[in-house]
Amino acid sequence: MSDRSARLLLPRPGAGTTRRFVLLAGVFTAGSLAMLSDLLLLVVDPLNTTGGCALAAGADPDHTSLANYLPLSVPAYRRCVDTYLGPWKLLGLPLLGTVGVLALAVLVHLLIPRWKQHRTQAVPLDQAELTEWLTALATRCGLPRTPAFVVDRAAPFSVNAVALGRFGRYSLRLDLGLVTLYRTDRRAFEATLLHEYAHLRNRDVDLTYLTIALWRVFLVCVVLPFVVAVGWKLLPAVLAPTFHSPPPAPLARDLALAAAMVLLMQLTTAELLRAREIHADLDAVAHGADPGYWTRQQRRRTAERRRGPVAAAGRAVRALLRTHPSWEARAAALADAAAPVAVRPPQLVLTGVSVAVLGYLLTFTPGLNTYLPTWLGDPGVWPAALLAAVVAAGAVRRSVVHAPPGAARPSGIRAGLWFGAGHLLGELVCSQFLGLDWAPRFPEALLLLLPVLVPAAVLWWTAGCAALSTGLRPGLRRSAAGVATVSVAAAAFAWWYGWWQAAGTSFAAGMPYSSATALSFLNAGFEPSEQLSPSPTSDVIANLTLIVVLLARFRWTVWLTVALWLVPLVIPLLGGVRARAAGVLPGLLCGAAVGAGALALTHRAQVWIWRDEQPFVPALTVYTGWIFVLLLCGAVLAAASGALMGRGSGAAAAVGAGTATAAGLTVLLAVNATDGCVPALETVRASCGFPAGNGRQLLAFFLPQFLAVAGMVSIVAALPFAAAARLRRRAPVAPRCPEAEPSPKYRVVRRICGAVGCLALLGLGLVGYTTPGGARSGPVGSGPDPTVTALQRRPVDSLTAGLQVWAWGYFGGRSIMQQYEHALAAADRSVGPDGNVDAAALRHACTDLLNAADRADAYFPVPVASEQAAWTAALANTRTQARHCLDAPPPAGPAEMDRFFTALDPQPDPVAAIFDHLLSLSGPTQRLLLP
């Protein structure tokens, strides 16, 4: 086999490491932006104006919950920050500093080759025969330009070679001992040179220098100043705390995050460079290097190393920190046919940590949250999701598609669990769920298993779809299947990261509401006779409703569910004899069971409504709740059965869930469309008819929310069954007979059935997306639902309430009330001593009153709910009377003026009473703030 043919058997060398470098650069950028933002805030905002605006908005600094997100997403918060800081100080300066740090890293990258060249005693190679041989070898390897060759005379006993320089100006430095090896061991000399040529051909030199430059600049210019600044604030907060001292727990976690990022950058850099070395070895062997060279080096190093558990542990730790893999790892990679596309656990763990940290840093960088467009949502969600899909999902798909012939294809479960473990580690590093606490709360902390299971389920599904695409011929169709698979994985990651950052961390920090609160949320808007009464069933339905509403925050997640179920069905339709989607049979069986259960529940609802004459709305609510549970259980059971029957395939689980849902919803749609035609199944109508909106009216109660959550929930729930199926496959079994080739007629029927299933899923998605009353539309992370968020507001203590009231008044509330009172005083002065009204002065005063009311509407609500109600009523009355003042002629006569001014300024003055009460609440706080 020729060198070129051998190389073509391998994927492109280094495939995947460039993506991981992009992820490393993303972590560097996000970390620099976040840390520089905190550092610059100490200069541009020494009085913590952003925190004051958050207090004025009603945020509670003592708790971490969704209730703190809503005040920061209103326009009033941005106007408050604009007034005292502005976009340049809050976002412009950190962005400029980040660009400066990146430019410095590029400069260091350009200077590293010069520094490396000047630290050695290298001279040009003056051996014509050796130079000619090296040039011929470079031409054979396909190097576009032959590098300059130099010799390090200070290394007479070393047999190494190092590629130096930068793009267009590469050089190869040979140790003097290696030059001697040219005549004594030509095979070893050739293997060493082919390895270095592989680095030059793959542009590893530039990537290595840039990686090292990013790491060093980040450590010196970003991390060290950040640690000094945080430590300067932490020491007095711990040793001599005062009222003005910041909470020590978040500061300590900031230091821990900085230390974790240093370790993360070091480990990621080392892992990235080790991967480039492995690929250079593979490329060298593909071009004719002797594999025995690596085996001999391994044996020599194994004989020299020390024995014992302590020495082994030390070698394991050093292996994680070294930029070059051990000779054992290099020899094992050459012996492993799957090494070019293998996904290693360290790579996945570091990717999971990096993605979690990057999303956290971008989401909670102050300026990004405040000044980015609202349609972008949380700024860290989509970058983290895209990088997770491109790096992790792309690597898993590549390992499946390019698996060696005859080898078992990875299921994605193990890779997903390693990636999920990294995500969990990243969450522990960020500690977003802890708030001001030092340790997590139990049993809510068990929700931290979700960061492991959900990303693992996404990669498991990705591997299943990739396995289906191996039945397609390489080319456009396989590439299209790959793009669709990775794109859907990115959307799934975006849904997960958006929900976890906005709601999941709040649940992990402690249950934010009770069953009674959830039931009040469910009964909101209904008459007392139509509300659900407290009962175990009502509590289950209420809690389930709240959880589903939080999970189904965005209307586009309906299409995410459809895509998760649709892609495994579409891939076999693209062609290929081996491309088959298991899971259809269990899906049809579970769908039939769901349809039968829907008929039984509909009959039961008919008994509740028509025979027992229970209140209509509560009975219908219970009915739709049980229908939701039935459909979800059917989808989960079908996904689990598909995973078992499909030998642990994530695609089979998705197909099973989608088929069961399509079948069950088809029966349910038929029952609701024919409501009233079958007496035993009557729910809404008592007579037969086919109104167009009858079925959709009932489905509006649950269909959009169900479709928004069923896809991810069914795949995550089926993951343990897939793991069990994969473990069962490891047991020795009797060899199976080869399957007969399906006939052309069977393939046509299979494609027709698959097309019908795809159209059914698309139709369900269209119905769920267009059904009124569904999940609201919006970008991931664009803000939690206000109704749900209000449920999580907790009572605050008197000190926090005083802080909120004081901040509300300081940042604009007091000014609005003063303008209101001055306008009323001006209206009183418009009446002269003779009883005549100055019409111009009165109109000017009424205009000022309207302006004060408009300012109040655009400002934060009063933090005290009772005072906000009185303030709203006073403003509404003032707005009505001021408009009447501007539209009608001035009052004439004592009686008319008395009625007008009594309506405009009722006594006792409600605004003065509100002001006095707020002043009394904030008095103790003012004495603490201004002793």
mmCIF file with all atom_site columns, N, CA and C in Angstrom, residues 79 98 249 252 260-261 297 314 357 443 484 523 564 583 627 635 639 664 668 674 686 748 808 875 880 892 915 930:
data_model
loop_
_atom_site.group_PDB
_atom_site.id
_atom_site.type_symbol
_atom_site.label_atom_id
_atom_site.label_alt_id
_atom_site.label_comp_id
_atom_site.label_asym_id
_atom_site.label_entity_id
_atom_site.label_seq_id
_atom_site.pdbx_PDB_ins_code
_atom_site.Cartn_x
_atom_site.Cartn_y
_atom_site.Cartn_z
_atom_site.occupancy
_atom_site.B_iso_or_equiv
_atom_site.pdbx_formal_charge
_atom_site.auth_seq_id
_atom_site.auth_comp_id
_atom_site.auth_asym_id
_atom_site.auth_atom_id
_atom_site.pdbx_PDB_model_num
ATOM 1  N N  . ARG A 1 79  ? -32.523 51.421 32.260 1.00 0.00 ? 79  ARG A N  1
ATOM 2  C CA . ARG A 1 79  ? -32.491 52.885 32.348 1.00 0.00 ? 79  ARG A CA 1
ATOM 3  C C  . ARG A 1 79  ? -31.776 53.339 33.612 1.00 0.00 ? 79  ARG A C  1
ATOM 4  N N  . THR A 1 98  ? -10.717 43.036 26.917 1.00 0.00 ? 98  THR A N  1
ATOM 5  C CA . THR A 1 98  ? -10.616 41.667 26.405 1.00 0.00 ? 98  THR A CA 1
ATOM 6  C C  . THR A 1 98  ? -9.926  41.642 25.050 1.00 0.00 ? 98  THR A C  1
ATOM 7  N N  . ALA A 1 249 ? -19.165 34.158 51.276 1.00 0.00 ? 249 ALA A N  1
ATOM 8  C CA . ALA A 1 249 ? -19.289 32.915 50.508 1.00 0.00 ? 249 ALA A CA 1
ATOM 9  C C  . ALA A 1 249 ? -19.125 33.149 49.002 1.00 0.00 ? 249 ALA A C  1
ATOM 10 N N  . ALA A 1 252 ? -15.441 33.834 48.246 1.00 0.00 ? 252 ALA A N  1
ATOM 11 C CA . ALA A 1 252 ? -14.614 32.626 48.327 1.00 0.00 ? 252 ALA A CA 1
ATOM 12 C C  . ALA A 1 252 ? -14.816 31.745 47.099 1.00 0.00 ? 252 ALA A C  1
ATOM 13 N N  . ALA A 1 260 ? -9.929  27.155 39.715 1.00 0.00 ? 260 ALA A N  1
ATOM 14 C CA . ALA A 1 260 ? -10.405 26.090 38.832 1.00 0.00 ? 260 ALA A CA 1
ATOM 15 C C  . ALA A 1 260 ? -10.147 26.436 37.367 1.00 0.00 ? 260 ALA A C  1
ATOM 16 N N  . MET A 1 261 ? -10.274 27.708 37.011 1.00 0.00 ? 261 MET A N  1
ATOM 17 C CA . MET A 1 261 ? -10.030 28.088 35.625 1.00 0.00 ? 261 MET A CA 1
ATOM 18 C C  . MET A 1 261 ? -8.546  27.963 35.278 1.00 0.00 ? 261 MET A C  1
ATOM 19 N N  . GLN A 1 297 ? 10.782  2.272  22.170 1.00 0.00 ? 297 GLN A N  1
ATOM 20 C CA . GLN A 1 297 ? 10.853  3.346  23.164 1.00 0.00 ? 297 GLN A CA 1
ATOM 21 C C  . GLN A 1 297 ? 10.003  3.017  24.387 1.00 0.00 ? 297 GLN A C  1
ATOM 22 N N  . GLY A 1 314 ? 1.882   8.924  40.871 1.00 0.00 ? 314 GLY A N  1
ATOM 23 C CA . GLY A 1 314 ? 2.618   10.100 40.412 1.00 0.00 ? 314 GLY A CA 1
ATOM 24 C C  . GLY A 1 314 ? 2.662   10.181 38.900 1.00 0.00 ? 314 GLY A C  1
ATOM 25 N N  . VAL A 1 357 ? -18.534 26.268 32.359 1.00 0.00 ? 357 VAL A N  1
ATOM 26 C CA . VAL A 1 357 ? -17.910 27.503 32.849 1.00 0.00 ? 357 VAL A CA 1
ATOM 27 C C  . VAL A 1 357 ? -18.113 28.639 31.856 1.00 0.00 ? 357 VAL A C  1
ATOM 28 N N  . PRO A 1 443 ? -32.981 17.294 50.257 1.00 0.00 ? 443 PRO A N  1
ATOM 29 C CA . PRO A 1 443 ? -32.642 16.441 49.099 1.00 0.00 ? 443 PRO A CA 1
ATOM 30 C C  . PRO A 1 443 ? -32.633 17.167 47.754 1.00 0.00 ? 443 PRO A C  1
ATOM 31 N N  . ALA A 1 484 ? -27.776 17.746 10.243 1.00 0.00 ? 484 ALA A N  1
ATOM 32 C CA . ALA A 1 484 ? -29.067 17.742 10.948 1.00 0.00 ? 484 ALA A CA 1
ATOM 33 C C  . ALA A 1 484 ? -28.916 17.199 12.362 1.00 0.00 ? 484 ALA A C  1
ATOM 34 N N  . ASN A 1 523 ? -55.196 27.708 39.949 1.00 0.00 ? 523 ASN A N  1
ATOM 35 C CA . ASN A 1 523 ? -56.555 28.233 40.066 1.00 0.00 ? 523 ASN A CA 1
ATOM 36 C C  . ASN A 1 523 ? -56.670 29.708 39.705 1.00 0.00 ? 523 ASN A C  1
ATOM 37 N N  . LEU A 1 564 ? -36.187 15.725 17.398 1.00 0.00 ? 564 LEU A N  1
ATOM 38 C CA . LEU A 1 564 ? -35.590 14.573 18.068 1.00 0.00 ? 564 LEU A CA 1
ATOM 39 C C  . LEU A 1 564 ? -36.226 13.267 17.603 1.00 0.00 ? 564 LEU A C  1
ATOM 40 N N  . GLY A 1 583 ? -37.495 0.572  16.853 1.00 0.00 ? 583 GLY A N  1
ATOM 41 C CA . GLY A 1 583 ? -38.349 1.303  17.765 1.00 0.00 ? 583 GLY A CA 1
ATOM 42 C C  . GLY A 1 583 ? -39.754 1.521  17.250 1.00 0.00 ? 583 GLY A C  1
ATOM 43 N N  . ILE A 1 627 ? -54.590 12.856 31.013 1.00 0.00 ? 627 ILE A N  1
ATOM 44 C CA . ILE A 1 627 ? -54.225 12.615 29.612 1.00 0.00 ? 627 ILE A CA 1
ATOM 45 C C  . ILE A 1 627 ? -52.756 12.945 29.387 1.00 0.00 ? 627 ILE A C  1
ATOM 46 N N  . ALA A 1 635 ? -44.916 7.686  26.021 1.00 0.00 ? 635 ALA A N  1
ATOM 47 C CA . ALA A 1 635 ? -43.689 8.044  25.299 1.00 0.00 ? 635 ALA A CA 1
ATOM 48 C C  . ALA A 1 635 ? -42.458 7.490  26.004 1.00 0.00 ? 635 ALA A C  1
ATOM 49 N N  . ALA A 1 639 ? -39.964 4.690  24.540 1.00 0.00 ? 639 ALA A N  1
ATOM 50 C CA . ALA A 1 639 ? -38.532 4.983  24.394 1.00 0.00 ? 639 ALA A CA 1
ATOM 51 C C  . ALA A 1 639 ? -37.696 3.915  25.093 1.00 0.00 ? 639 ALA A C  1
ATOM 52 N N  . GLY A 1 664 ? -50.970 7.708  19.837 1.00 0.00 ? 664 GLY A N  1
ATOM 53 C CA . GLY A 1 664 ? -51.877 8.074  20.921 1.00 0.00 ? 664 GLY A CA 1
ATOM 54 C C  . GLY A 1 664 ? -52.598 9.378  20.657 1.00 0.00 ? 664 GLY A C  1
ATOM 55 N N  . LEU A 1 668 ? -56.604 10.401 20.306 1.00 0.00 ? 668 LEU A N  1
ATOM 56 C CA . LEU A 1 668 ? -57.170 11.474 21.119 1.00 0.00 ? 668 LEU A CA 1
ATOM 57 C C  . LEU A 1 668 ? -57.788 12.568 20.252 1.00 0.00 ? 668 LEU A C  1
ATOM 58 N N  . THR A 1 674 ? -64.811 14.082 17.389 1.00 0.00 ? 674 THR A N  1
ATOM 59 C CA . THR A 1 674 ? -66.158 13.483 17.314 1.00 0.00 ? 674 THR A CA 1
ATOM 60 C C  . THR A 1 674 ? -66.871 13.558 18.658 1.00 0.00 ? 674 THR A C  1
ATOM 61 N N  . ALA A 1 686 ? -72.902 17.637 23.970 1.00 0.00 ? 686 ALA A N  1
ATOM 62 C CA . ALA A 1 686 ? -73.898 16.593 24.211 1.00 0.00 ? 686 ALA A CA 1
ATOM 63 C C  . ALA A 1 686 ? -74.580 16.148 22.935 1.00 0.00 ? 686 ALA A C  1
ATOM 64 N N  . VAL A 1 748 ? -39.694 -0.506 -0.294 1.00 0.00 ? 748 VAL A N  1
ATOM 65 C CA . VAL A 1 748 ? -40.635 0.543  -0.707 1.00 0.00 ? 748 VAL A CA 1
ATOM 66 C C  . VAL A 1 748 ? -41.721 0.730  0.351  1.00 0.00 ? 748 VAL A C  1
ATOM 67 N N  . TRP A 1 808 ? -35.047 52.167 46.131 1.00 0.00 ? 808 TRP A N  1
ATOM 68 C CA . TRP A 1 808 ? -36.133 52.608 45.261 1.00 0.00 ? 808 TRP A CA 1
ATOM 69 C C  . TRP A 1 808 ? -36.254 54.130 45.291 1.00 0.00 ? 808 TRP A C  1
ATOM 70 N N  . LEU A 1 875 ? -51.956 57.159 41.204 1.00 0.00 ? 875 LEU A N  1
ATOM 71 C CA . LEU A 1 875 ? -51.511 57.557 39.865 1.00 0.00 ? 875 LEU A CA 1
ATOM 72 C C  . LEU A 1 875 ? -52.646 57.461 38.849 1.00 0.00 ? 875 LEU A C  1
ATOM 73 N N  . THR A 1 880 ? -56.316 60.445 35.348 1.00 0.00 ? 880 THR A N  1
ATOM 74 C CA . THR A 1 880 ? -57.674 60.771 34.865 1.00 0.00 ? 880 THR A CA 1
ATOM 75 C C  . THR A 1 880 ? -57.983 62.252 35.045 1.00 0.00 ? 880 THR A C  1
ATOM 76 N N  . ALA A 1 892 ? -64.660 77.052 36.756 1.00 0.00 ? 892 ALA A N  1
ATOM 77 C CA . ALA A 1 892 ? -65.141 78.416 37.049 1.00 0.00 ? 892 ALA A CA 1
ATOM 78 C C  . ALA A 1 892 ? -66.133 78.338 38.193 1.00 0.00 ? 892 ALA A C  1
ATOM 79 N N  . PHE A 1 915 ? -45.355 58.103 51.197 1.00 0.00 ? 915 PHE A N  1
ATOM 80 C CA . PHE A 1 915 ? -44.000 58.605 51.397 1.00 0.00 ? 915 PHE A CA 1
ATOM 81 C C  . PHE A 1 915 ? -43.582 58.473 52.859 1.00 0.00 ? 915 PHE A C  1
ATOM 82 N N  . LEU A 1 930 ? -25.583 55.535 56.535 1.00 0.00 ? 930 LEU A N  1
ATOM 83 C CA . LEU A 1 930 ? -24.973 56.838 56.814 1.00 0.00 ? 930 LEU A CA 1
ATOM 84 C C  . LEU A 1 930 ? -24.905 57.035 58.323 1.00 0.00 ? 930 LEU A C  1
#
